[in-house]
XYZ file of C-alpha atoms in Angstrom:
778
model
C 48.170 80.936 -18.928
C 44.355 81.196 -18.557
C 42.595 78.548 -18.028
C 42.099 76.541 -21.272
C 38.923 74.445 -21.954
C 40.098 72.381 -24.965
C 43.796 72.474 -25.510
C 45.282 70.216 -22.710
C 42.408 67.984 -23.351
C 41.992 64.390 -24.763
C 39.613 65.086 -27.313
C 38.961 61.933 -29.542
C 40.748 61.792 -32.814
C 38.634 63.467 -35.360
C 39.596 60.538 -37.888
C 39.345 57.999 -35.476
C 35.942 56.522 -36.602
C 37.078 56.595 -40.356
C 40.309 55.160 -39.587
C 38.929 52.337 -37.967
C 36.426 51.574 -40.847
C 38.679 51.929 -43.307
C 37.027 54.636 -45.128
C 40.040 57.159 -45.602
C 41.714 57.347 -48.936
C 45.357 56.349 -49.368
C 47.421 57.078 -52.303
C 47.480 53.340 -52.717
C 43.863 53.431 -53.034
C 43.528 55.793 -56.084
C 41.961 54.757 -59.512
C 41.243 57.017 -62.224
C 39.774 56.385 -65.894
C 42.538 55.252 -68.473
C 45.340 55.003 -65.512
C 48.329 53.122 -66.666
C 50.879 51.663 -64.266
C 54.765 52.390 -64.055
C 57.758 49.932 -63.585
C 61.315 50.941 -63.112
C 64.689 49.140 -64.039
C 67.019 49.385 -61.617
C 71.129 48.958 -62.089
C 72.484 45.519 -61.368
C 75.969 47.303 -59.912
C 76.877 49.863 -57.388
C 79.184 51.855 -59.990
C 79.136 51.420 -63.565
C 79.177 53.351 -67.068
C 75.977 53.057 -69.511
C 77.074 52.094 -72.892
C 74.025 50.875 -74.424
C 70.000 50.888 -73.879
C 67.733 48.744 -75.821
C 64.368 48.895 -75.115
C 62.663 47.647 -78.719
C 61.846 44.127 -77.302
C 60.127 46.113 -74.236
C 58.308 48.273 -76.508
C 56.417 45.414 -78.327
C 54.707 44.196 -75.451
C 51.148 43.954 -75.439
C 49.756 47.067 -73.285
C 52.732 48.866 -73.060
C 52.686 52.553 -73.366
C 55.858 53.458 -73.574
C 59.729 53.286 -72.709
C 61.904 56.143 -71.193
C 65.338 56.548 -70.252
C 67.677 59.451 -69.306
C 67.105 60.773 -73.463
C 63.666 61.689 -72.903
C 64.071 63.498 -69.463
C 64.498 66.879 -68.611
C 68.087 67.383 -68.032
C 67.951 69.657 -64.730
C 69.534 67.382 -61.991
C 67.036 67.048 -58.836
C 67.612 66.769 -54.979
C 65.725 67.585 -51.698
C 68.393 69.228 -50.286
C 71.334 71.757 -50.657
C 73.070 70.012 -53.657
C 71.356 69.249 -56.804
C 72.846 66.124 -58.310
C 70.582 63.454 -59.166
C 69.151 63.109 -62.272
C 65.412 61.622 -62.888
C 66.915 58.518 -64.795
C 70.466 57.408 -64.552
C 72.964 59.626 -67.119
C 75.612 57.864 -68.351
C 76.716 56.308 -65.249
C 75.036 54.586 -62.414
C 76.254 55.091 -58.956
C 74.192 52.634 -56.832
C 72.334 49.328 -57.266
C 68.840 49.722 -57.792
C 69.510 53.564 -59.325
C 66.612 53.770 -61.617
C 67.742 53.403 -65.289
C 64.442 53.079 -67.420
C 60.825 53.579 -66.626
C 58.087 51.774 -68.402
C 54.221 52.609 -68.168
C 51.536 49.762 -69.290
C 48.142 49.230 -68.865
C 48.644 46.178 -66.541
C 51.318 46.142 -64.048
C 52.180 42.904 -65.582
C 52.891 44.265 -68.744
C 54.893 46.852 -67.093
C 56.818 44.153 -65.031
C 57.164 41.873 -68.481
C 58.739 45.222 -70.361
C 61.163 45.722 -67.288
C 62.629 42.609 -67.748
C 62.990 42.976 -71.697
C 65.383 45.973 -71.443
C 69.035 45.277 -72.352
C 71.605 47.975 -70.971
C 75.082 47.144 -71.933
C 77.346 48.274 -68.793
C 81.061 48.883 -68.229
C 81.507 48.244 -64.361
C 83.770 50.716 -62.608
C 85.377 50.347 -59.417
C 83.145 51.246 -56.303
C 83.709 52.480 -52.861
C 81.468 51.728 -49.564
C 83.228 52.541 -46.657
C 82.266 55.894 -45.358
C 85.600 56.554 -43.897
C 87.979 55.498 -46.666
C 85.290 57.809 -49.276
C 85.867 60.578 -46.794
C 89.605 60.735 -47.461
C 91.886 63.456 -48.984
C 93.088 60.625 -51.476
C 90.102 58.461 -52.345
C 90.505 55.592 -54.830
C 87.290 56.539 -56.342
C 85.711 59.813 -56.910
C 81.996 59.317 -57.221
C 80.964 62.566 -58.533
C 84.009 64.038 -60.647
C 81.597 66.849 -61.802
C 80.729 67.819 -58.364
C 81.648 71.601 -58.847
C 79.391 71.903 -61.555
C 76.051 71.076 -59.789
C 73.702 73.435 -58.521
C 74.154 74.331 -54.911
C 73.137 76.177 -51.802
C 75.592 75.371 -49.752
C 77.751 78.097 -48.250
C 81.157 78.035 -49.902
C 82.947 77.616 -46.182
C 81.064 74.429 -45.849
C 82.399 72.382 -49.061
C 85.551 70.750 -48.547
C 87.902 70.773 -51.485
C 90.808 68.370 -50.178
C 88.012 65.702 -49.472
C 86.570 64.919 -53.191
C 83.513 62.580 -51.603
C 82.831 65.117 -49.176
C 79.787 67.488 -50.253
C 79.509 69.334 -46.596
C 81.692 69.840 -43.834
C 80.074 71.193 -40.799
C 81.979 72.764 -38.440
C 80.888 74.238 -34.712
C 84.102 75.414 -32.837
C 84.344 76.941 -29.652
C 86.939 77.618 -27.312
C 90.452 75.666 -28.118
C 89.789 71.728 -27.591
C 93.683 71.309 -27.180
C 93.912 73.434 -24.115
C 90.800 72.109 -22.562
C 92.175 68.597 -22.813
C 95.330 69.405 -21.231
C 93.401 70.954 -18.612
C 91.437 67.962 -17.811
C 92.030 65.138 -15.402
C 90.324 62.598 -17.498
C 90.074 61.774 -21.173
C 87.260 59.488 -22.573
C 87.808 58.668 -26.229
C 85.490 56.077 -28.146
C 84.424 55.137 -31.633
C 81.061 54.526 -31.903
C 78.899 52.780 -35.198
C 75.147 53.522 -35.915
C 73.800 51.559 -39.225
C 71.597 52.757 -41.483
C 68.331 51.893 -40.960
C 64.781 51.468 -42.456
C 61.706 53.913 -42.255
C 59.510 50.480 -42.638
C 56.498 52.521 -42.949
C 53.623 49.937 -43.552
C 52.254 52.450 -46.582
C 54.533 51.502 -49.640
C 55.853 55.011 -51.400
C 53.021 55.771 -54.352
C 52.373 58.644 -56.417
C 49.283 59.048 -59.099
C 50.044 62.084 -61.691
C 47.227 62.866 -64.014
C 48.332 65.321 -66.871
C 45.687 68.022 -67.218
C 44.108 69.550 -70.695
C 46.564 72.920 -70.050
C 49.754 71.038 -69.738
C 50.069 71.009 -65.894
C 49.613 67.775 -64.141
C 47.931 67.078 -60.906
C 49.787 64.867 -58.553
C 48.579 62.677 -55.657
C 51.131 61.724 -53.327
C 51.725 60.223 -49.959
C 54.705 62.018 -49.586
C 55.450 64.707 -46.924
C 55.496 68.366 -47.557
C 53.262 68.993 -50.570
C 54.707 72.629 -51.351
C 58.196 71.031 -52.184
C 56.641 68.513 -54.555
C 54.826 71.739 -56.186
C 58.197 73.515 -56.430
C 60.278 70.581 -57.600
C 58.192 69.571 -60.475
C 57.648 73.309 -61.612
C 61.484 73.491 -61.764
C 62.408 70.137 -63.064
C 60.236 70.236 -66.044
C 60.180 73.645 -66.534
C 56.276 73.999 -65.654
C 54.379 77.085 -64.082
C 53.748 76.368 -60.488
C 49.901 77.335 -60.953
C 49.608 74.415 -63.439
C 50.688 71.873 -60.764
C 48.317 70.519 -58.707
C 49.399 68.598 -55.683
C 46.722 66.537 -53.326
C 48.048 64.431 -50.503
C 45.860 61.534 -49.367
C 46.123 60.214 -46.049
C 49.717 58.824 -45.403
C 50.265 55.491 -43.698
C 53.478 56.385 -42.274
C 56.690 58.059 -43.361
C 59.074 59.230 -40.225
C 60.985 61.323 -42.882
C 61.221 58.599 -45.641
C 58.554 60.102 -47.492
C 60.106 63.619 -47.756
C 62.209 62.079 -50.575
C 61.128 63.707 -54.227
C 59.558 60.312 -55.987
C 56.820 61.870 -58.155
C 59.421 62.750 -61.062
C 59.135 59.229 -62.817
C 55.553 59.071 -62.716
C 55.161 62.845 -64.207
C 57.511 61.870 -66.471
C 55.721 59.062 -68.016
C 52.150 60.955 -67.709
C 53.636 63.904 -69.731
C 54.428 61.135 -72.183
C 51.345 58.908 -72.458
C 49.015 61.767 -72.014
C 47.366 59.542 -69.153
C 47.069 59.300 -65.552
C 50.218 57.090 -64.192
C 50.128 55.360 -61.331
C 53.377 54.396 -59.369
C 53.378 52.487 -56.206
C 57.158 50.796 -54.831
C 57.425 47.518 -54.056
C 58.949 46.557 -50.428
C 62.395 45.956 -52.135
C 62.045 49.256 -54.135
C 60.882 51.078 -51.041
C 63.912 49.759 -49.072
C 66.308 51.270 -51.782
C 64.569 54.007 -53.569
C 62.995 55.471 -50.550
C 66.013 55.981 -49.287
C 66.797 54.705 -45.339
C 68.592 56.283 -42.779
C 72.191 57.492 -43.262
C 74.964 55.249 -41.378
C 77.275 56.850 -38.961
C 80.454 56.430 -37.713
C 80.996 58.801 -34.622
C 84.458 59.498 -32.777
C 83.956 61.043 -29.711
C 86.668 62.596 -27.475
C 85.539 64.133 -24.052
C 87.853 65.611 -21.368
C 86.610 65.825 -17.478
C 87.795 67.373 -14.511
C 87.970 64.951 -11.698
C 84.922 66.209 -10.128
C 83.070 65.567 -13.244
C 83.315 68.957 -14.953
C 83.039 68.536 -18.586
C 85.937 70.732 -19.790
C 86.118 69.790 -23.768
C 84.369 67.513 -26.444
C 85.898 66.781 -30.195
C 83.766 64.802 -32.134
C 84.263 63.654 -35.809
C 81.132 62.435 -37.294
C 81.045 60.657 -41.072
C 77.558 60.580 -42.630
C 77.299 58.028 -44.837
C 75.185 59.963 -47.572
C 74.945 57.469 -50.509
C 75.353 58.201 -54.074
C 73.059 61.318 -53.782
C 73.113 63.951 -51.508
C 69.449 64.245 -50.754
C 68.694 65.092 -47.166
C 72.044 64.099 -45.840
C 73.768 67.553 -45.868
C 71.224 68.989 -43.629
C 71.329 65.911 -41.519
C 75.098 66.549 -41.100
C 74.068 70.179 -40.172
C 71.351 69.832 -37.894
C 72.789 66.585 -36.054
C 75.308 68.922 -34.557
C 72.257 70.149 -32.544
C 72.699 67.218 -30.176
C 75.993 68.331 -29.157
C 75.469 71.972 -28.844
C 72.169 72.812 -26.505
C 72.185 70.512 -23.536
C 75.807 70.300 -21.634
C 78.070 73.090 -20.652
C 81.221 72.796 -22.362
C 83.931 75.386 -22.450
C 85.524 73.902 -25.148
C 84.264 72.108 -28.317
C 85.191 71.254 -32.026
C 82.571 69.365 -33.918
C 83.570 68.381 -37.572
C 81.010 66.655 -39.588
C 81.505 65.223 -43.123
C 78.423 64.240 -45.314
C 79.982 61.419 -47.663
C 79.098 59.850 -50.952
C 79.631 56.101 -51.377
C 78.076 53.814 -54.001
C 75.361 52.905 -51.973
C 71.908 53.802 -52.236
C 71.034 57.541 -51.530
C 69.828 57.993 -48.101
C 67.175 60.271 -46.348
C 66.471 61.597 -42.806
C 64.562 59.428 -40.352
C 62.760 60.509 -37.447
C 65.400 62.420 -35.123
C 67.494 63.636 -38.507
C 70.681 62.516 -37.078
C 70.309 63.207 -33.503
C 69.721 59.867 -32.429
C 72.707 58.598 -33.386
C 74.773 61.665 -32.370
C 72.978 61.122 -28.670
C 73.851 57.619 -28.901
C 77.738 58.358 -28.995
C 77.633 61.242 -26.409
C 75.225 59.544 -23.702
C 77.204 56.297 -23.998
C 80.601 57.933 -23.186
C 78.933 59.909 -20.474
C 78.006 56.454 -18.874
C 81.872 55.423 -19.593
C 83.187 58.553 -17.915
C 81.023 58.310 -14.768
C 82.388 55.132 -14.153
C 86.120 55.825 -14.612
C 85.284 59.071 -12.121
C 83.535 57.356 -9.906
C 80.782 59.508 -10.138
C 77.015 58.462 -10.621
C 75.931 58.794 -14.146
C 72.725 60.818 -13.062
C 74.761 63.382 -11.006
C 77.675 63.629 -13.739
C 74.606 64.735 -16.333
C 72.752 66.769 -13.900
C 76.125 68.590 -12.797
C 76.723 69.881 -16.596
C 73.172 70.377 -17.662
C 72.766 74.288 -18.974
C 69.924 76.353 -17.815
C 67.721 78.681 -18.702
C 69.075 82.020 -20.000
C 72.655 80.274 -20.155
C 74.528 80.695 -24.026
C 74.610 76.960 -25.951
C 77.827 76.000 -27.528
C 77.175 78.368 -30.628
C 76.159 81.495 -28.466
C 72.273 80.623 -28.656
C 70.674 81.733 -25.257
C 68.846 78.689 -24.142
C 65.108 79.189 -23.994
C 62.733 76.619 -22.693
C 64.708 73.657 -21.364
C 63.039 71.319 -19.249
C 65.556 68.468 -19.265
C 66.783 68.727 -15.614
C 62.867 67.900 -14.529
C 62.688 65.093 -17.203
C 66.308 63.650 -15.764
C 64.701 63.578 -12.074
C 61.043 62.269 -12.766
C 62.616 59.758 -15.154
C 64.883 58.581 -12.282
C 62.263 58.444 -9.953
C 59.565 56.513 -11.928
C 62.150 53.499 -12.813
C 63.813 53.211 -9.313
C 67.250 54.003 -11.053
C 69.420 52.996 -8.490
C 67.418 49.720 -7.385
C 69.338 46.596 -8.778
C 67.361 43.282 -9.642
C 68.500 40.137 -8.562
C 69.479 37.374 -11.392
C 66.717 34.925 -12.261
C 68.657 31.736 -13.782
C 70.770 32.749 -16.797
C 68.890 36.243 -16.919
C 70.619 39.300 -15.897
C 69.005 42.662 -14.988
C 70.574 45.840 -15.548
C 69.139 49.529 -15.954
C 70.030 52.662 -18.154
C 69.268 55.940 -18.540
C 70.694 58.802 -21.503
C 69.126 62.696 -21.886
C 68.109 63.707 -25.398
C 67.290 66.376 -27.292
C 65.670 67.418 -30.312
C 65.649 70.799 -32.229
C 63.217 72.134 -35.108
C 64.925 73.653 -37.858
C 62.933 77.074 -38.976
C 62.414 75.963 -42.888
C 60.244 78.230 -44.304
C 57.004 80.172 -43.865
C 53.725 78.318 -42.787
C 50.448 79.358 -43.613
C 46.679 78.763 -42.209
C 43.523 79.637 -43.571
C 39.793 79.365 -41.779
C 36.454 80.463 -42.884
C 33.799 81.256 -40.482
C 30.617 79.854 -41.634
C 26.975 81.420 -41.350
C 25.812 77.870 -39.602
C 28.512 78.758 -36.830
C 31.436 76.408 -38.198
C 34.878 76.864 -38.647
C 36.205 75.525 -41.734
C 40.264 75.008 -41.788
C 42.384 75.098 -44.815
C 46.014 73.901 -43.987
C 48.866 72.129 -46.080
C 50.368 69.884 -43.272
C 50.493 66.525 -43.973
C 48.424 63.886 -41.874
C 50.778 61.161 -41.269
C 49.292 59.473 -38.435
C 50.337 61.886 -35.980
C 46.714 63.393 -35.238
C 47.512 67.237 -36.946
C 43.779 67.684 -37.599
C 43.007 66.466 -34.369
C 44.933 69.038 -32.795
C 44.567 71.794 -35.143
C 40.931 71.528 -34.360
C 41.347 71.988 -30.893
C 43.697 74.993 -31.251
C 40.982 76.826 -33.244
C 38.000 75.409 -30.730
C 39.954 77.131 -27.839
C 40.494 80.445 -29.984
C 36.840 80.747 -30.699
C 35.320 79.093 -27.415
C 33.544 76.274 -29.196
C 34.198 72.546 -29.475
C 36.589 70.840 -31.615
C 33.592 68.840 -33.717
C 32.376 72.573 -34.857
C 35.801 72.671 -37.064
C 35.885 70.656 -40.540
C 39.412 70.694 -42.090
C 40.330 70.833 -45.645
C 43.923 69.535 -45.655
C 46.834 69.217 -48.113
C 45.810 69.983 -51.296
C 47.616 73.160 -52.952
C 44.653 74.066 -54.698
C 42.988 75.184 -51.512
C 45.824 75.171 -49.014
C 48.158 78.110 -47.905
C 51.603 77.226 -48.473
C 53.677 75.124 -45.751
C 57.267 75.075 -46.217
C 58.782 72.011 -45.840
C 56.134 69.914 -44.729
C 55.795 67.798 -41.572
C 59.100 67.101 -40.879
C 61.656 68.555 -37.865
C 58.978 68.494 -35.471
C 57.295 71.742 -36.749
C 53.704 71.237 -37.382
C 52.227 72.009 -33.775
C 54.683 74.866 -33.401
C 54.532 76.393 -36.760
C 50.560 75.560 -37.986
C 49.710 76.073 -34.371
C 50.891 79.650 -34.601
C 49.759 80.465 -37.820
C 46.049 79.000 -37.108
C 45.919 81.246 -33.925
C 47.013 84.207 -35.806
C 44.179 83.399 -38.592
C 42.052 82.931 -35.805
C 42.583 86.645 -34.663
C 42.311 87.931 -37.996
C 38.922 86.524 -38.638
C 37.994 87.635 -35.125
C 39.085 90.830 -35.862
C 36.439 90.823 -38.750
C 33.803 89.739 -36.621
C 34.000 92.255 -34.108
C 34.216 95.071 -36.795
C 31.194 93.790 -38.079
C 29.511 93.519 -34.821
C 30.575 97.219 -33.368
C 27.966 98.916 -35.367
C 25.271 96.549 -34.313
C 26.193 96.317 -30.445
C 27.022 100.534 -30.735
C 30.280 100.073 -28.962
C 34.201 100.071 -30.162
C 35.713 97.242 -31.048
C 38.381 97.369 -28.432
C 35.606 96.422 -25.752
C 34.636 93.707 -27.460
C 35.456 89.681 -27.656
C 34.449 86.570 -29.088
C 33.662 83.212 -27.553
C 31.246 80.372 -28.250
C 30.288 82.071 -31.503
C 29.196 85.330 -30.152
C 30.321 88.520 -30.011
C 29.663 90.173 -26.248
C 31.093 93.806 -24.590
C 33.974 92.481 -22.122
C 32.368 94.233 -19.180
C 28.747 93.516 -20.104
C 28.568 90.030 -21.564
C 24.902 90.108 -21.506
C 25.254 92.397 -24.403
C 25.830 90.467 -26.954
C 25.155 89.221 -30.833
C 25.440 86.073 -32.239
C 27.856 85.555 -35.343
C 25.268 84.049 -37.383
C 23.012 87.216 -36.938
C 26.113 89.513 -38.581
C 25.511 87.558 -42.120
C 22.101 89.111 -42.465
C 23.133 92.598 -42.272
C 23.870 95.030 -44.988
C 27.903 94.275 -44.815
C 27.555 90.592 -44.893
C 29.918 88.472 -47.096
C 32.361 85.950 -46.261
C 34.761 85.947 -42.812
C 38.120 84.646 -43.668
C 40.884 84.830 -41.965
C 44.346 84.138 -42.917
C 48.088 84.187 -41.627
C 51.524 82.665 -41.898
C 54.061 81.804 -39.437
C 57.852 81.859 -39.528
C 60.057 81.497 -36.752
C 62.175 84.703 -35.850
C 65.938 82.659 -36.282
C 69.088 83.617 -37.934
C 72.089 81.796 -39.792
C 75.543 80.310 -37.948
C 78.934 81.347 -39.187
C 79.867 78.791 -41.687
C 83.459 78.913 -40.621
C 82.742 78.337 -37.070
C 79.212 77.638 -36.377
C 78.828 80.115 -33.758
C 75.636 82.927 -34.265
C 76.400 86.659 -34.210
C 76.755 87.471 -30.104
C 74.743 90.693 -30.389
C 71.773 89.040 -32.125
C 72.171 85.990 -29.768
C 71.922 88.567 -26.874
C 68.446 89.788 -28.343
C 66.957 86.813 -28.264
C 67.592 85.467 -31.889
C 67.946 81.943 -32.539
C 69.572 79.315 -34.638
C 66.658 77.095 -34.418
C 62.749 77.515 -33.854
C 63.172 75.450 -30.561
C 64.451 72.676 -28.525
C 62.475 69.705 -27.007
C 64.457 67.419 -24.179
C 63.879 64.125 -23.064
C 65.273 61.483 -20.723
C 64.812 57.817 -21.198
C 65.368 55.039 -18.572
C 64.928 51.495 -19.293
C 65.371 48.055 -17.681
C 66.599 45.047 -19.554
C 67.292 41.432 -19.251
C 70.186 40.158 -20.866
C 70.703 36.055 -21.246
C 74.316 35.146 -20.618
C 73.872 32.009 -22.322
C 72.411 33.286 -25.594
C 72.944 36.887 -25.690
C 69.753 37.937 -26.108
C 68.686 41.636 -24.740
C 64.700 41.757 -23.662
C 63.404 45.409 -22.553
C 61.651 45.043 -19.851
C 60.935 48.182 -18.748
C 60.782 51.661 -20.269
C 60.051 55.035 -18.960
C 60.309 58.628 -20.965
C 59.688 61.914 -19.950
C 59.388 64.482 -22.619
C 59.694 68.313 -22.104
C 56.839 69.656 -24.488
C 55.822 72.767 -23.251
C 52.283 71.871 -23.292
C 50.847 68.494 -24.317
C 47.892 70.156 -26.519
C 46.664 66.495 -26.407
C 48.072 64.065 -23.730
C 46.518 60.922 -25.616
C 48.038 61.686 -28.664
C 51.092 62.489 -27.235
C 51.296 59.326 -25.401
C 50.774 57.227 -28.644
C 53.505 59.718 -29.995
C 56.020 58.521 -27.168
C 55.280 55.152 -26.957
C 55.483 54.890 -30.672
C 58.866 56.189 -30.505
C 60.252 54.199 -27.622
C 59.176 50.961 -29.785
C 61.404 52.424 -32.633
C 63.977 53.565 -30.726
C 64.231 49.519 -29.135
C 64.488 48.256 -32.812
C 67.122 50.802 -33.539
C 69.128 49.679 -30.777
C 68.463 46.230 -30.543
C 67.346 44.600 -33.983
C 67.517 46.937 -36.834
C 70.234 47.322 -39.759
C 70.318 47.640 -43.546
C 72.834 44.654 -44.293
C 74.682 45.356 -47.299
C 77.218 43.592 -49.391
C 78.777 45.846 -52.488
C 76.666 48.135 -51.970
C 73.670 45.356 -52.498
C 70.957 46.116 -49.854
C 70.765 42.083 -48.683
C 67.496 42.157 -46.573
C 65.172 44.272 -48.441
C 61.963 43.008 -46.958
C 60.005 42.744 -43.881
C 60.733 39.074 -43.697
C 64.337 39.505 -43.834
C 64.818 42.991 -42.187
C 64.251 42.469 -38.336
C 61.840 45.355 -36.628
C 60.435 44.479 -33.319
C 57.364 42.309 -32.702
C 54.608 43.438 -30.363
C 56.245 40.347 -28.318
C 59.567 41.862 -27.870
C 58.060 45.369 -26.454
C 57.475 45.923 -22.932
C 54.330 45.080 -21.303
C 51.699 48.048 -21.795
C 51.747 48.723 -18.081
C 55.662 49.063 -18.525
C 55.854 51.429 -20.919
C 55.357 54.936 -19.180
C 55.371 58.481 -20.769
C 55.775 61.466 -18.503
C 55.148 64.901 -19.751
C 57.205 67.951 -18.329
C 55.450 71.329 -18.904
C 57.213 73.358 -16.449
C 59.119 75.246 -19.412
C 56.768 76.216 -21.766
C 58.340 78.069 -25.206
C 57.202 81.901 -24.950
C 56.833 81.494 -28.691
C 54.997 78.215 -28.879
C 51.306 77.675 -29.255
C 50.033 77.729 -25.844
C 53.472 76.985 -24.824
C 53.748 73.782 -27.142
C 56.671 72.653 -28.749
C 56.904 69.539 -31.088
C 58.461 66.720 -29.759
C 57.334 63.522 -32.042
C 61.002 63.050 -32.784
C 62.278 63.716 -29.613
C 60.415 60.642 -28.064
C 63.154 58.570 -30.125
C 66.333 60.246 -28.776
C 67.881 58.562 -26.354
C 66.309 54.829 -26.665
C 69.874 53.576 -27.796
C 72.411 54.721 -25.213
C 69.825 54.110 -22.687
C 69.303 50.334 -23.641
C 73.596 50.283 -24.479
C 73.938 51.525 -21.023
C 71.800 49.070 -19.259
C 73.218 46.417 -21.064
C 76.205 47.147 -19.655
C 74.747 47.890 -15.912
C 73.418 43.940 -16.453
C 76.414 42.238 -17.583
C 79.180 44.397 -17.912
C 79.708 44.345 -21.751
C 79.606 48.067 -23.667
C 78.143 47.522 -27.268
C 79.467 50.500 -29.196
C 78.163 49.419 -32.458
C 74.497 49.209 -33.126
C 72.023 46.860 -33.392
C 73.152 45.468 -29.739
C 72.556 41.574 -30.940
C 72.714 38.201 -29.226
C 75.826 37.850 -31.295
C 77.641 41.254 -30.422
C 76.767 40.327 -26.646
C 78.379 36.525 -26.590
C 81.233 37.853 -28.180
C 81.939 40.864 -25.909
C 80.603 38.103 -22.693
C 83.618 35.906 -24.136
C 86.025 38.588 -24.146
C 85.400 39.643 -20.818
C 85.447 36.007 -19.350
C 87.325 33.801 -21.731
C 86.325 29.750 -21.410
């Protein structure tokens, strides 16, 4: 790759100053003339039949504009995944505690809250089911969606599961014959692991403001991920013409997947009814329920090894607790299988993933989209096997790693895999085999884990640029500014293409009135890869127009001309040139606008086996757009008297193809490590009979700054030795992979320190103490 002037440099974030000064607008900041406030009434029961709803007293509260129930809502069911099973407001039945039953719009928040308290609902409580394994059975005592067969679905019929009534998706990845593989194995290692539901904990709460327009349409201001999807969904549910819906995203104060859920329906319904702008900002308690926490998972893994460490067979059953409605859980169940197929060489695999209804809050994908939980099981089991085999855990992993050009377990030919270098560099960085001496009641240990994160192809992604007469570039895009630095990175890409500085690039983003379509939004680590490619193509389109306009002025054919630093020049005679601004004064002057789309060239798998068509795979067709790889190594301290675990050092090596802005990459990496420490040691959504017991930041434990390793003990290593052939400048998205592997690395380090294996997250002091007592009873 040629020397790059801007890409690969840690240029200052374009929004750094405005963010520090508090000048960026977030959805919660919006105030519109005549705006009213929304509140919702949630169900007190996990499963009940609605017998009656009396809103008369609520309607009498001064300032109340309207009180709505399902009878006022569109009848079309909705949802963001492959199953449309969710009403806007509960329809005849409630299926989880907190499910919206009625909505109020009032001139003040106090009036809305008072009105909600006065709504009287008659319920007939029904039996409920909360355990995902019980719910997934062939004869569960409760069927949560008896009308499932009538729902709209895009799920292939082969992935439905008629013999398990509460399973709404069954994902299969089968290769070889696992029974034969286990017979050929010298060692079988089988374990059950549990990863609980955890919260996204974005600092900014879920918020939307919906303004009705004179033409019958709406303008939606939202803090959501994926403005194009919001527009499509509102159009479908409310029967509107898409061109009458404008969705404008503000800066988003954190998302992590939790704001990919659709929550704009209720304020849209209220706005259309009242004819006034409606603002809904969830409370923290509502966000912990309605916002959709991460799916909980039960993971059963069975591995077969030869005595020399060769991994022969793997069988996994993964039960994904999707809660009361499908939402993203079908996609999580499919895509998390990527963690098992793209890293280790295994002749025989049987993977069965089940997305399951329970009477708990609907779930959303979280940073990693199921991969972190699967990796926890796989990488813990690898360490358990290494000890039983008497093989160094690093060597066991290295022996079984896939290499460039080999087929993955679904038949896809692997490309851009830098995991071996990640493994080597992180082990060297942390001195993995150097054991620290005990210090009082503290025992130190080190642990390692590998991980990977796919990026799903999703839809198509667009970019548009305008080259202006004052030699600036205006970029229009529909990606989400959720804190990841998208505008800075795209300014660097455009600047590199035109040979200018990033401060010459202006960005207008996340407004469907001006932005090109951007598929599934900034999820699945797709923004840099997809928007970067679309932007480079748009730049090529604009440069082609510039060159064509300059050719006559320079009396040279277009093919010998190039553009750099807002000048068009003859490649063989760089001094023969013309400034771009001078092209606007010629007779053919007019707008110079470049536009382009990008979509990864991917193919579906066989829903019966999870395998790709072999002939297409040999041609280079892929199931996922790309895979990023990571290695995590940590050192922990474990207090043998209290069970407390502290992460003392954390080193992460990330295979990202190319770091377009290393400082932003480092920020992403350190944030991901912190998030992984939280889910490994502290975080769990506690529920009792379907009710969330800790729905706030007082009772829900997230790690504090004091519980993080010191700054100089958190280290990020970027591996650029395996650039992706289709990535912009070789780059791959990686911001989810920075979390992947943290949980098993910490679990493995705890075992290394005190010899106890915790298989159910989080690794709390209580669990450690109980395990120590079982190991050495008093």
